[in-house]
Coordinates of C-alpha atoms in Angstrom, one line a residue:
Chain A
M1 CA -40.4 81.3 -130.3
S2 CA -37.3 82.7 -128.6
E3 CA -35.4 82.5 -131.8
Q4 CA -38.1 84.4 -133.6
I5 CA -37.9 87.1 -130.9
A6 CA -34.2 87.3 -131.4
V7 CA -34.6 87.6 -135.2
A8 CA -37.2 90.3 -134.8
R9 CA -34.9 92.2 -132.6
T10 CA -31.8 92.3 -134.8
G11 CA -33.8 94.0 -137.6
E12 CA -34.6 97.1 -135.6
T13 CA -31.7 99.3 -136.7
Q14 CA -31.7 98.2 -140.3
P15 CA -33.1 100.0 -143.3
V16 CA -36.6 100.3 -144.6
V17 CA -36.3 97.2 -146.9
T18 CA -36.0 94.9 -143.9
L19 CA -38.8 96.7 -142.2
I20 CA -41.1 95.9 -145.2
K21 CA -39.8 92.3 -145.2
K22 CA -40.7 92.1 -141.5
V23 CA -44.1 93.6 -141.9
A24 CA -45.1 91.7 -145.0
P25 CA -45.8 88.3 -143.3
Y26 CA -48.0 90.1 -140.8
L27 CA -50.0 91.7 -143.5
L28 CA -50.2 88.5 -145.5
A29 CA -51.4 86.6 -142.4
V30 CA -54.0 89.3 -141.7
V31 CA -55.2 89.1 -145.4
A32 CA -55.2 85.3 -145.3
S33 CA -57.3 85.2 -142.2
F34 CA -59.7 87.8 -143.5
V35 CA -60.2 85.7 -146.6
A36 CA -60.7 82.5 -144.6
A37 CA -63.1 84.2 -142.2
G38 CA -64.8 85.8 -145.3
L39 CA -65.4 82.3 -146.7
F40 CA -67.0 81.3 -143.4
I41 CA -69.2 84.3 -143.3
A42 CA -70.3 83.7 -146.9
V43 CA -71.1 80.1 -146.2
M44 CA -73.3 81.2 -143.4
G45 CA -75.1 83.4 -145.9
F46 CA -74.0 86.9 -145.0
D47 CA -72.7 89.8 -147.2
V48 CA -68.9 89.5 -146.7
L49 CA -68.0 93.0 -147.8
Q50 CA -70.6 94.6 -145.7
A51 CA -69.6 92.6 -142.7
Y52 CA -66.0 93.7 -143.1
G53 CA -67.0 97.3 -143.6
T54 CA -68.7 97.2 -140.3
I55 CA -65.9 95.4 -138.6
L56 CA -63.2 97.8 -139.7
F57 CA -64.9 101.2 -139.7
T58 CA -67.2 101.1 -136.7
S59 CA -64.4 102.4 -134.5
F60 CA -63.7 105.4 -136.8
K61 CA -67.2 106.4 -137.8
T62 CA -68.3 108.0 -134.6
P63 CA -66.5 109.7 -131.7
N64 CA -68.3 107.2 -129.5
G65 CA -67.0 104.2 -131.4
F66 CA -63.5 105.6 -131.2
A67 CA -63.7 106.3 -127.5
Q68 CA -64.9 102.7 -126.9
T69 CA -62.1 101.4 -129.0
L70 CA -59.5 103.3 -126.9
Q71 CA -61.2 102.1 -123.7
K72 CA -60.9 98.5 -124.8
F73 CA -57.3 99.1 -125.9
V74 CA -56.1 99.8 -122.4
P75 CA -56.8 96.3 -120.7
L76 CA -55.8 94.6 -123.9
L77 CA -52.5 96.3 -124.0
L78 CA -51.8 95.6 -120.3
Q79 CA -52.9 92.0 -120.5
A80 CA -50.7 91.5 -123.6
L81 CA -47.7 92.9 -121.7
A82 CA -48.6 90.7 -118.7
F83 CA -48.1 87.8 -121.0
T84 CA -45.0 89.0 -123.0
V85 CA -42.8 90.1 -120.1
P86 CA -42.7 86.6 -118.5
L87 CA -42.6 85.2 -122.1
A88 CA -39.3 87.0 -122.6
A89 CA -38.0 84.8 -119.8
G90 CA -39.5 81.7 -121.4
K91 CA -42.4 81.5 -119.0
F92 CA -46.1 81.4 -119.9
N93 CA -48.4 83.5 -117.8
I94 CA -51.9 82.3 -118.4
G95 CA -53.1 83.9 -115.2
G96 CA -53.6 87.5 -116.4
E97 CA -57.4 87.0 -115.9
G98 CA -57.0 86.1 -112.2
Q99 CA -54.4 88.8 -111.7
L100 CA -56.8 91.3 -113.2
I101 CA -59.6 90.2 -111.0
V102 CA -57.6 90.2 -107.8
G103 CA -56.1 93.6 -108.8
A104 CA -59.7 94.8 -109.2
I105 CA -60.6 93.4 -105.8
G106 CA -57.7 95.2 -104.2
A107 CA -58.6 98.5 -106.0
T108 CA -62.2 98.1 -104.9
A109 CA -61.4 97.3 -101.3
V110 CA -59.2 100.4 -101.0
G111 CA -61.8 102.5 -102.9
I112 CA -64.6 101.4 -100.6
L113 CA -62.8 101.3 -97.2
L114 CA -61.1 104.7 -97.7
A115 CA -63.9 106.2 -99.7
G116 CA -63.7 109.5 -97.8
L117 CA -60.2 110.4 -98.8
P118 CA -59.6 113.2 -101.3
A119 CA -58.8 112.2 -104.9
F120 CA -55.1 113.1 -104.8
V121 CA -54.6 110.5 -102.1
L122 CA -57.2 107.9 -102.9
L123 CA -56.7 107.6 -106.7
P124 CA -53.0 106.6 -106.4
L125 CA -53.8 104.2 -103.6
V126 CA -56.6 102.6 -105.6
L127 CA -54.2 102.1 -108.6
L128 CA -51.4 100.9 -106.4
A129 CA -53.6 98.4 -104.6
G130 CA -54.5 96.9 -108.0
V131 CA -50.8 96.6 -108.9
L132 CA -49.8 95.1 -105.6
F133 CA -52.7 92.6 -105.4
G134 CA -52.0 91.5 -109.0
A135 CA -48.4 91.1 -108.3
L136 CA -49.2 89.1 -105.2
W137 CA -51.5 86.8 -107.2
G138 CA -48.7 86.4 -109.8
A139 CA -46.2 85.8 -107.0
I140 CA -47.9 82.6 -105.9
P141 CA -47.3 80.7 -109.1
A142 CA -43.9 82.3 -109.4
W143 CA -42.9 81.1 -106.0
L144 CA -44.3 77.6 -106.7
L145 CA -42.2 77.5 -109.9
Y146 CA -39.1 78.8 -108.2
R147 CA -39.3 76.7 -105.1
F148 CA -41.1 73.6 -106.2
R149 CA -40.7 73.7 -110.0
V150 CA -44.5 73.6 -110.5
N151 CA -45.3 74.2 -114.2
E152 CA -46.4 77.9 -114.4
I153 CA -48.9 77.3 -117.2
L154 CA -50.9 75.1 -114.9
S155 CA -50.5 77.1 -111.7
T156 CA -51.5 80.4 -113.3
V157 CA -54.6 78.9 -114.9
L158 CA -55.7 77.3 -111.6
M159 CA -55.2 80.7 -109.9
N160 CA -57.7 82.1 -112.4
F161 CA -60.4 79.6 -111.2
I162 CA -59.7 80.5 -107.6
S163 CA -60.1 84.2 -108.4
F164 CA -63.5 83.7 -110.0
S165 CA -64.9 82.3 -106.8
L166 CA -63.2 85.0 -104.7
L167 CA -64.8 87.7 -106.9
N168 CA -68.2 86.1 -106.6
Y169 CA -67.8 85.9 -102.8
I170 CA -66.8 89.5 -102.4
A171 CA -69.5 90.8 -104.8
T172 CA -72.3 88.8 -103.1
E173 CA -71.3 88.6 -99.5
I174 CA -68.9 91.4 -98.4
W175 CA -69.9 94.6 -100.3
R176 CA -72.9 93.4 -102.2
D177 CA -74.9 96.1 -103.9
P178 CA -78.5 95.0 -103.1
A179 CA -79.9 97.0 -106.0
A180 CA -78.0 95.1 -108.7
G181 CA -79.3 91.8 -110.1
H182 CA -75.8 90.6 -111.1
P183 CA -73.1 90.0 -108.5
T184 CA -71.8 93.6 -108.0
T185 CA -70.3 95.6 -105.2
I186 CA -71.2 99.1 -104.0
P187 CA -69.3 101.8 -105.8
I188 CA -65.9 103.0 -104.7
G189 CA -65.4 106.6 -103.3
A190 CA -65.6 109.3 -106.0
G191 CA -62.0 110.2 -105.2
G192 CA -60.9 106.9 -106.7
F193 CA -62.3 107.6 -110.1
L194 CA -59.9 108.2 -112.9
P195 CA -60.4 111.7 -114.3
L196 CA -61.9 112.0 -117.8
M197 CA -59.8 113.5 -120.6
V198 CA -62.9 114.0 -122.8
E199 CA -66.3 114.4 -121.3
N200 CA -68.4 113.3 -124.2
P201 CA -68.0 110.6 -125.2
P202 CA -66.4 109.6 -121.9
L203 CA -62.7 108.8 -122.1
N204 CA -60.6 108.4 -119.0
V205 CA -56.8 109.0 -118.6
G206 CA -56.2 105.3 -118.2
I207 CA -55.0 105.2 -121.8
I208 CA -52.2 107.6 -121.0
L209 CA -51.2 105.5 -118.1
A210 CA -51.3 102.3 -120.1
V211 CA -49.2 103.8 -123.0
L212 CA -46.6 105.1 -120.5
V213 CA -46.4 101.7 -118.9
A214 CA -46.0 100.1 -122.3
A215 CA -43.2 102.5 -123.2
A216 CA -41.5 101.8 -119.9
V217 CA -41.8 98.1 -120.4
Y218 CA -40.3 98.4 -123.9
V219 CA -37.4 100.5 -122.7
Y220 CA -36.7 98.2 -119.8
T221 CA -36.7 95.0 -121.8
D222 CA -35.0 96.3 -124.9
K223 CA -32.6 99.0 -123.7
T224 CA -31.4 98.1 -120.2
A225 CA -29.0 95.5 -118.8
P226 CA -31.6 93.8 -116.5
G227 CA -33.9 93.6 -119.5
Y228 CA -31.2 92.0 -121.5
E229 CA -30.7 89.4 -118.8
L230 CA -34.4 88.7 -118.9
I231 CA -34.3 88.1 -122.7
A232 CA -31.1 86.0 -122.4
T233 CA -32.8 83.8 -119.8
G234 CA -35.7 83.1 -122.2
A235 CA -33.5 82.7 -125.3
N236 CA -31.1 80.2 -123.8
P237 CA -31.3 79.5 -120.1
R238 CA -28.2 77.3 -120.1
S239 CA -25.9 79.8 -121.5
A240 CA -27.5 82.6 -119.4
M241 CA -26.7 80.5 -116.4
V242 CA -23.1 80.0 -117.5
Y243 CA -22.7 83.8 -117.7
G244 CA -23.8 84.1 -114.1
I245 CA -27.4 85.2 -114.6
S246 CA -29.7 83.8 -111.9
V247 CA -32.2 82.2 -114.2
G248 CA -34.6 81.1 -111.5
K249 CA -34.8 84.5 -109.9
I250 CA -35.3 86.3 -113.3
S251 CA -38.3 84.0 -114.1
L252 CA -39.7 84.6 -110.6
L253 CA -39.5 88.4 -111.1
A254 CA -40.8 88.3 -114.6
L255 CA -43.9 86.4 -113.5
I256 CA -44.5 88.9 -110.6
V257 CA -44.1 91.8 -113.0
G258 CA -46.6 90.2 -115.3
G259 CA -49.0 89.9 -112.3
A260 CA -48.5 93.6 -111.5
L261 CA -49.2 94.6 -115.1
A262 CA -52.4 92.6 -115.1
G263 CA -53.3 93.9 -111.7
L264 CA -53.0 97.4 -113.0
S265 CA -55.4 96.6 -115.8
G266 CA -57.8 95.5 -113.0
S267 CA -57.5 98.7 -111.1
I268 CA -58.0 100.8 -114.3
E269 CA -61.1 98.8 -115.1
V270 CA -62.4 99.6 -111.6
A271 CA -61.2 103.2 -111.3
G272 CA -61.8 104.2 -114.9
V273 CA -64.7 102.2 -116.3
Q274 CA -66.9 100.4 -113.8
H275 CA -66.3 102.3 -110.5
R276 CA -67.2 99.1 -108.7
L277 CA -66.5 95.4 -108.8
I278 CA -68.7 93.5 -111.2
E279 CA -68.6 89.8 -111.9
G280 CA -67.3 89.3 -115.4
L281 CA -65.4 92.5 -115.6
Q282 CA -62.4 90.5 -116.9
S283 CA -64.3 90.0 -120.2
N284 CA -62.2 88.0 -122.6
Y285 CA -59.1 90.2 -122.1
L286 CA -56.9 87.3 -121.1
L287 CA -57.5 85.3 -124.3
L288 CA -57.1 88.4 -126.5
G289 CA -54.0 89.6 -124.5
I290 CA -52.3 86.3 -125.1
I291 CA -53.2 86.3 -128.8
I292 CA -51.9 89.9 -129.1
G293 CA -48.6 88.8 -127.4
L294 CA -48.2 85.8 -129.7
I295 CA -49.1 87.8 -132.8
A296 CA -46.5 90.4 -131.8
K297 CA -44.1 87.5 -131.3
G298 CA -43.3 88.8 -127.9
N299 CA -41.9 92.1 -129.3
N300 CA -43.0 94.8 -126.9
L301 CA -42.7 97.5 -129.5
V302 CA -45.2 95.8 -131.7
V303 CA -47.6 94.9 -128.9
P304 CA -49.4 98.3 -128.7
F305 CA -50.1 98.3 -132.5
V306 CA -51.5 94.8 -132.5
A307 CA -53.5 95.6 -129.4
F308 CA -55.0 98.6 -131.1
F309 CA -55.9 96.5 -134.2
I310 CA -57.5 93.8 -132.0
A311 CA -59.4 96.6 -130.2
V312 CA -60.8 97.8 -133.5
L313 CA -61.8 94.3 -134.4
E314 CA -63.4 93.8 -131.0
I315 CA -65.6 96.9 -131.3
G316 CA -66.5 96.2 -134.9
A317 CA -67.1 92.5 -135.0
S318 CA -70.0 90.7 -133.5
A319 CA -69.0 87.9 -131.1
M320 CA -69.5 85.2 -133.7
Q321 CA -67.2 86.6 -136.4
R322 CA -64.5 87.5 -133.9
T323 CA -64.4 84.1 -132.3
M324 CA -63.6 82.6 -135.7
M325 CA -61.4 85.3 -137.0
I326 CA -58.9 86.0 -134.3
P327 CA -57.8 82.6 -133.4
G328 CA -57.6 81.9 -137.1
E329 CA -55.4 84.9 -137.6
M330 CA -53.2 83.7 -134.8
V331 CA -52.7 80.3 -136.3
F332 CA -51.8 81.9 -139.6
I333 CA -49.2 84.1 -138.0
V334 CA -47.7 81.8 -135.5
Chain B
M1 CA -76.1 51.7 -89.8
A2 CA -77.4 50.4 -93.1
E3 CA -78.2 54.0 -94.0
A4 CA -74.6 55.2 -93.4
E5 CA -73.4 52.3 -95.5
A6 CA -75.7 53.2 -98.3
Q7 CA -74.4 56.7 -98.2
I8 CA -70.8 55.7 -98.3
V9 CA -71.5 53.4 -101.2
A10 CA -73.3 56.2 -103.0
L11 CA -70.4 58.5 -102.5
A12 CA -67.9 55.9 -103.7
K13 CA -70.0 55.3 -106.8
L14 CA -70.2 59.0 -107.4
T15 CA -66.4 59.3 -107.1
I16 CA -65.9 56.6 -109.7
L17 CA -68.3 58.3 -112.0
T18 CA -66.5 61.6 -111.5
L19 CA -63.2 60.0 -112.1
V20 CA -63.9 59.1 -115.8
P21 CA -63.2 62.5 -117.5
Y22 CA -60.0 63.0 -115.4
V23 CA -58.7 59.6 -116.3
L24 CA -59.5 59.8 -120.0
A25 CA -58.0 63.3 -120.5
S26 CA -55.0 62.5 -118.4
Q27 CA -54.3 59.2 -120.2
G28 CA -54.5 61.1 -123.4
T29 CA -52.0 63.6 -122.1
M30 CA -49.8 60.8 -120.9
L31 CA -49.9 58.9 -124.2
S32 CA -48.9 61.9 -126.4
G33 CA -46.5 63.1 -123.7
R34 CA -44.7 59.8 -123.7
T35 CA -43.5 60.5 -127.3
G36 CA -42.6 64.1 -126.4
V37 CA -45.7 65.9 -127.6
F38 CA -46.9 68.0 -124.7
N39 CA -50.6 68.8 -125.3
V40 CA -51.8 71.8 -123.4
A41 CA -55.1 72.1 -125.2
Q42 CA -57.1 69.7 -123.0
E43 CA -59.4 72.3 -121.7
G44 CA -60.3 73.3 -125.2
I45 CA -60.5 69.8 -126.6
M46 CA -62.8 68.7 -123.8
L47 CA -65.0 71.7 -124.4
I48 CA -65.4 71.0 -128.1
G49 CA -65.8 67.3 -127.3
A50 CA -68.6 68.3 -125.0
S51 CA -70.1 70.6 -127.6
V52 CA -70.0 68.3 -130.6
G53 CA -70.7 65.3 -128.4
F54 CA -73.9 67.0 -127.3
L55 CA -74.8 68.1 -130.7
G56 CA -74.2 64.8 -132.3
A57 CA -76.3 63.0 -129.7
Y58 CA -79.0 65.7 -129.9
L59 CA -79.3 65.6 -133.7
T60 CA -79.1 61.8 -134.1
G61 CA -80.8 60.9 -130.8
N62 CA -78.0 58.5 -130.1
L63 CA -75.3 59.1 -127.5
F64 CA -72.9 56.8 -129.3
Y65 CA -72.8 59.0 -132.4
G66 CA -72.1 62.0 -130.3
I67 CA -69.3 60.2 -128.6
L68 CA -67.8 59.1 -132.0
L69 CA -68.1 62.6 -133.3
A70 CA -66.3 64.0 -130.2
M71 CA -63.5 61.5 -130.6
L72 CA -63.2 62.4 -134.3
V73 CA -62.9 66.1 -133.6
G74 CA -60.5 65.5 -130.7
G75 CA -58.4 63.4 -133.0
L76 CA -58.3 66.1 -135.6
V77 CA -57.1 68.6 -133.0
G78 CA -54.4 66.1 -132.0
L79 CA -53.5 65.7 -135.7
A80 CA -53.2 69.5 -136.0
L81 CA -50.9 69.6 -132.9
A82 CA -48.7 66.8 -134.3
Y83 CA -48.5 68.5 -137.7
F84 CA -47.5 71.9 -136.4
T85 CA -45.0 70.6 -133.9
T86 CA -43.6 67.4 -135.4
T87 CA -43.6 68.4 -139.1
L88 CA -43.3 72.1 -138.9
K89 CA -41.3 72.1 -135.6
M90 CA -43.2 75.0 -134.0
D91 CA -43.2 75.7 -130.3
Q92 CA -45.5 73.1 -128.6
F93 CA -46.9 75.5 -126.0
V94 CA -47.7 78.2 -128.4
I95 CA -49.5 75.8 -130.8
G96 CA -51.2 74.2 -127.8
L97 CA -52.5 77.5 -126.6
A98 CA -53.6 78.5 -130.1
L99 CA -55.5 75.3 -130.4
F100 CA -57.0 75.8 -127.0
F101 CA -58.4 79.2 -128.0
F102 CA -59.5 77.9 -131.3
C103 CA -61.5 75.1 -129.7
L104 CA -62.9 77.4 -127.1
G105 CA -64.3 79.7 -129.8
L106 CA -65.4 76.9 -132.1
A107 CA -67.2 75.0 -129.4
S108 CA -69.5 77.8 -128.4
L109 CA -70.0 78.9 -132.0
L110 CA -71.1 75.4 -133.1
Y111 CA -73.6 75.3 -130.3
K112 CA -74.9 78.7 -131.1
V113 CA -75.2 78.1 -134.8
T114 CA -76.9 74.7 -134.4
I115 CA -79.2 75.4 -131.4
G116 CA -79.4 79.1 -131.2
V117 CA -80.7 80.9 -128.2
T118 CA -83.5 79.1 -126.4
I119 CA -85.4 79.7 -123.2
K120 CA -85.3 76.0 -122.2
P121 CA -82.0 74.3 -123.0
P122 CA -82.3 71.3 -125.2
L123 CA -81.8 67.9 -123.5
I124 CA -80.1 64.7 -124.4
P125 CA -80.6 61.5 -122.5
T126 CA -77.9 60.7 -119.9
L127 CA -75.8 57.6 -119.8
R128 CA -77.6 54.6 -118.3
D129 CA -76.1 52.2 -115.7
V130 CA -75.3 48.8 -117.2
P131 CA -74.9 46.2 -114.5
V132 CA -72.2 43.6 -115.2
L133 CA -73.8 40.2 -115.1
G134 CA -72.9 38.4 -111.9
L135 CA -70.5 40.9 -110.5
S136 CA -73.1 43.7 -109.9
Q137 CA -74.7 41.5 -107.1
V138 CA -71.5 41.3 -105.1
P139 CA -72.1 43.3 -101.9
I140 CA -70.8 46.9 -101.8
L141 CA -68.1 46.4 -104.5
G142 CA -70.8 45.4 -107.0
A143 CA -72.7 48.6 -106.4
I144 CA -69.6 50.8 -106.6
F145 CA -67.8 49.3 -109.5
F146 CA -70.1 47.0 -111.5
N147 CA -73.3 49.0 -111.7
Q148 CA -72.0 51.9 -113.7
N149 CA -72.4 53.2 -117.2
W150 CA -70.3 51.6 -119.9
L151 CA -67.8 54.5 -120.2
V152 CA -66.7 53.7 -116.6
Y153 CA -65.9 50.1 -117.7
F154 CA -64.2 51.5 -120.8
T155 CA -62.0 53.8 -118.7
I156 CA -60.9 51.1 -116.3
L157 CA -60.2 48.7 -119.2
L158 CA -58.3 51.4 -121.2
S159 CA -56.1 52.1 -118.2
A160 CA -55.2 48.5 -118.0
V161 CA -54.6 48.1 -121.7
L162 CA -52.4 51.2 -121.8
Y163 CA -50.4 49.9 -118.9
Y164 CA -49.8 46.6 -120.7
L165 CA -49.1 48.3 -124.0
L166 CA -46.5 50.7 -122.5
Y167 CA -44.6 48.3 -120.2
H168 CA -45.0 44.9 -121.7
T169 CA -44.9 45.2 -125.5
R170 CA -42.3 46.2 -128.0
I171 CA -44.3 49.0 -129.4
G172 CA -44.7 50.4 -125.9
L173 CA -40.9 50.3 -125.4
E174 CA -40.3 52.1 -128.7
L175 CA -43.0 54.6 -127.8
R176 CA -41.3 55.5 -124.5
A177 CA -38.0 55.6 -126.2
V178 CA -39.2 58.3 -128.6
G179 CA -40.1 60.5 -125.6
E180 CA -36.9 59.8 -123.8
N181 CA -34.3 59.8 -126.5
P182 CA -35.6 60.2 -130.0
K183 CA -32.1 60.2 -131.5
A184 CA -31.4 56.8 -130.2
A185 CA -34.8 55.5 -131.1
D186 CA -34.4 57.0 -134.6
S187 CA -31.0 55.4 -135.1
L188 CA -32.6 52.0 -134.2
G189 CA -35.2 52.4 -136.9
V190 CA -38.1 53.6 -134.9
N191 CA -40.3 55.9 -137.0
T192 CA -40.4 58.8 -134.5
S193 CA -42.7 61.1 -136.5
L194 CA -45.2 58.3 -137.0
M195 CA -45.1 57.5 -133.2
R196 CA -45.7 61.2 -132.4
Y197 CA -48.6 61.5 -134.9
V198 CA -50.3 58.4 -133.7
T199 CA -50.1 59.2 -130.0
A200 CA -51.0 62.8 -130.4
I201 CA -54.1 61.8 -132.4
A202 CA -55.1 59.0 -130.0
G203 CA -54.5 61.4 -127.1
G204 CA -56.8 64.0 -128.7
M205 CA -59.5 61.4 -129.2
L206 CA -59.4 60.5 -125.5
M207 CA -59.7 64.1 -124.5
G208 CA -62.6 64.6 -126.9
L209 CA -64.2 61.6 -125.3
A210 CA -63.6 63.0 -121.9
G211 CA -65.4 66.1 -122.9
A212 CA -68.4 64.3 -124.5
Y213 CA -68.9 62.4 -121.2
L214 CA -69.7 65.6 -119.3
P215 CA -73.0 66.6 -120.8
M216 CA -74.0 62.9 -120.9
L217 CA -73.4 62.3 -117.2
Y218 CA -75.9 64.3 -115.1
T219 CA -77.6 67.2 -116.7
G220 CA -78.0 66.3 -120.4
T221 CA -77.3 69.9 -121.3
Y222 CA -74.3 71.8 -122.7
T223 CA -73.1 75.0 -121.1
H224 CA -70.0 77.0 -122.0
D225 CA -68.5 76.5 -118.6
I226 CA -69.2 72.7 -118.4
V227 CA -65.5 71.7 -118.3
R228 CA -64.6 74.0 -115.4
G229 CA -60.9 73.6 -115.5
R230 CA -61.0 69.8 -115.6
G231 CA -58.7 69.9 -118.6
W232 CA -56.0 71.8 -116.7
L233 CA -56.5 69.6 -113.7
A234 CA -55.9 66.6 -116.0
I235 CA -52.4 68.0 -116.8
A236 CA -51.8 68.3 -113.1
L237 CA -53.0 64.7 -112.7
T238 CA -50.6 63.5 -115.4
F239 CA -47.7 64.9 -113.4
F240 CA -49.1 63.6 -110.2
G241 CA -49.4 60.2 -111.7
G242 CA -45.8 60.4 -112.9
W243 CA -46.8 59.9 -116.6
S244 CA -47.7 56.2 -116.0
P245 CA -51.2 54.8 -116.7
H246 CA -51.8 52.9 -113.4
M247 CA -50.7 55.8 -111.2
I248 CA -52.8 58.2 -113.2
F249 CA -55.8 56.0 -112.5
L250 CA -55.1 55.9 -108.7
G251 CA -54.3 59.7 -108.6
A252 CA -57.6 60.4 -110.3
L253 CA -59.3 59.0 -107.2
F254 CA -57.9 62.0 -105.3
F255 CA -59.1 64.5 -107.9
A256 CA -62.5 63.0 -108.2
G257 CA -62.7 62.7 -104.4
V258 CA -62.0 66.4 -103.9
E259 CA -64.7 67.3 -106.5
V260 CA -67.3 65.0 -104.9
L261 CA -66.4 66.4 -101.5
S262 CA -66.7 70.0 -102.5
F263 CA -70.0 69.2 -104.1
R264 CA -71.3 67.3 -101.1
V265 CA -70.4 70.0 -98.5
Q266 CA -72.0 72.6 -100.7
V267 CA -75.3 70.6 -100.6
S268 CA -75.1 69.9 -96.9
G269 CA -74.2 73.5 -96.1
G270 CA -72.1 73.5 -93.0
G271 CA -71.6 77.3 -92.8
I272 CA -68.7 77.5 -95.2
P273 CA -69.5 79.9 -98.1
Y274 CA -69.9 77.8 -101.2
Q275 CA -67.5 80.0 -103.1
F276 CA -64.6 78.6 -101.0
L277 CA -65.8 75.1 -101.6
L278 CA -65.7 75.8 -105.3
M279 CA -62.0 76.8 -105.0
L280 CA -61.2 73.5 -103.2
P281 CA -60.2 71.4 -106.2
Y282 CA -57.9 74.1 -107.6
I283 CA -56.3 74.8 -104.2
A284 CA -55.9 71.1 -103.5
T285 CA -54.3 70.6 -106.9
L286 CA -51.8 73.5 -106.3
L287 CA -50.8 71.9 -103.1
V288 CA -50.4 68.5 -104.6
M289 CA -48.3 69.8 -107.4
M290 CA -45.8 71.2 -104.9
F291 CA -44.8 67.7 -104.2
A292 CA -45.7 66.0 -107.5
F293 CA -43.4 68.1 -109.6
R294 CA -40.3 67.4 -107.5
R295 CA -40.9 63.7 -107.5
A296 CA -42.4 63.2 -110.9
R297 CA -40.5 61.3 -113.5
V298 CA -41.1 63.3 -116.7
P299 CA -40.3 62.0 -120.2
A300 CA -36.9 63.6 -121.0
F301 CA -38.0 65.0 -124.4
L302 CA -41.4 66.3 -123.2
G303 CA -42.4 69.5 -124.9
Q304 CA -39.5 69.4 -127.3
N305 CA -39.4 68.7 -131.0
Y306 CA -37.0 66.3 -132.5
D307 CA -35.1 67.4 -135.6
R308 CA -32.9 64.8 -137.2
E309 CA -30.5 67.3 -138.6
K310 CA -30.0 69.2 -135.4
R311 CA -27.7 68.4 -132.5
T312 CA -29.6 67.6 -129.4
L313 CA -28.8 67.7 -125.8
A314 CA -29.9 64.3 -124.6

């Protein structure tokens, strides 16, 4: 994996031919997985071409479909980055789901407790709370790894399960909305809502935020010295250590940053989409985020494009086709 | 007094019942890990084991066929893991996660395609207790250990057999050597690839079996959240048990005990919100791992692929 990242990286400044060579396997993999999934759809007795037409073009046919796609793109992008940043240091963050939930809890708590504040104070606080809570949730496994060498795959996954119960507790006991049938909190103060860019169909500014964050992550990991240390740690921890990089601390930080990114996706979900905490708001973003990160082979420049593609598939495909298609795609590419 | 005793016996029996999926999945993890193949798809394999195990039992009306089918599918996933990592030399964690997702999607899909959406969930019979002749009448111990379903006996027996195999046979020695120093094992004529394939497949079969056990234990139904992290906990248990069969079995008592406890306190109330009791197994595991990971003796080549033509740091 780390070797592949290194290979992908060296090609960046080279001419168009290498670019094509680099893109070709991706396209091939996508085509292959579409064919494989097509066979499956055909076996189940559906019209393959029609199915693919729906999957690919739903997002672009109507403004509403396009807005939905962009809205889905935001958490997918952030979840993917929450996976790829620690991955650069050779660590697997499988806890994006829990970090999203706890980030959303933080955002909701601030949004409800300080509901009276004006937007220019409350909104930044809501977003920040998500980032901090997510970072905190990511910091626990990071610290367990740093201090006790606890495998991070395991600890981040277990933190997810803890967060599910925490969310349920808060949405049914602390700030329960008695009108809702499903575990849901009361709404946050209107000052905590993300403003809309477009009124109809509704599209909030979360997407600008997410793209800016993605750009910052790319610049940081690929163009700065600390980012280089991060990648060196993942590529070859031994030699990184020999050159005086504190490998343990880098991994610790990378996992905390991953948590912060996932936490931000939680606060955007609350501030931009739901305006309250709802059980299940994490959807399947973790799974898709990891798949995006793996398809992009950890390359933070590629991540947004893959995330957009997956968002299109998500909106277009019914649950059944997508569960078959996307993991299939991943297997082909990896 | 007699009532208290009966309650304790019932709890102990429940703990042994609960232990089974942990032990099976963890022994599977241990077995393939001992040759260096670190399987992280337990959660997925157990879910698909539960799904096809349920479907197999539902369609044939015989639990045994469901179990066989679950082991077959689990073995296939193990085979895929071995192929991608041992033959194609791909990253074990990446492939493991890919297989985990694949199983997750496939498990629910198979259930949906076969059963569809129903108001009342379809039921399969649950496993029956099979008293062991003679031993089941022994006071207390008989009720706890020898009046269980046959998979409990299988699990105990399997742990003993694995212990003997690993530490008292030549094959076991070779198997451990592949996970510790494949180059040395290879130079002495051990077929390292074959070892890795066999253990990865056997490990996958045990995980599939562990999954199939879940719908057959209490409810007789399949739900998409039936595994509830037990697959991940099984990995923790494997570290906790220091990658050895006998310690895994003993360690599973702790995991099963915590699960039974959290369930019992939920039923009896006691003022603690049930959500916090649900967290208990995961928090307990995190705490345990703080000590387990420092102490654990891990196979030296765990998670790495062996390539004959490459220099290795051993």
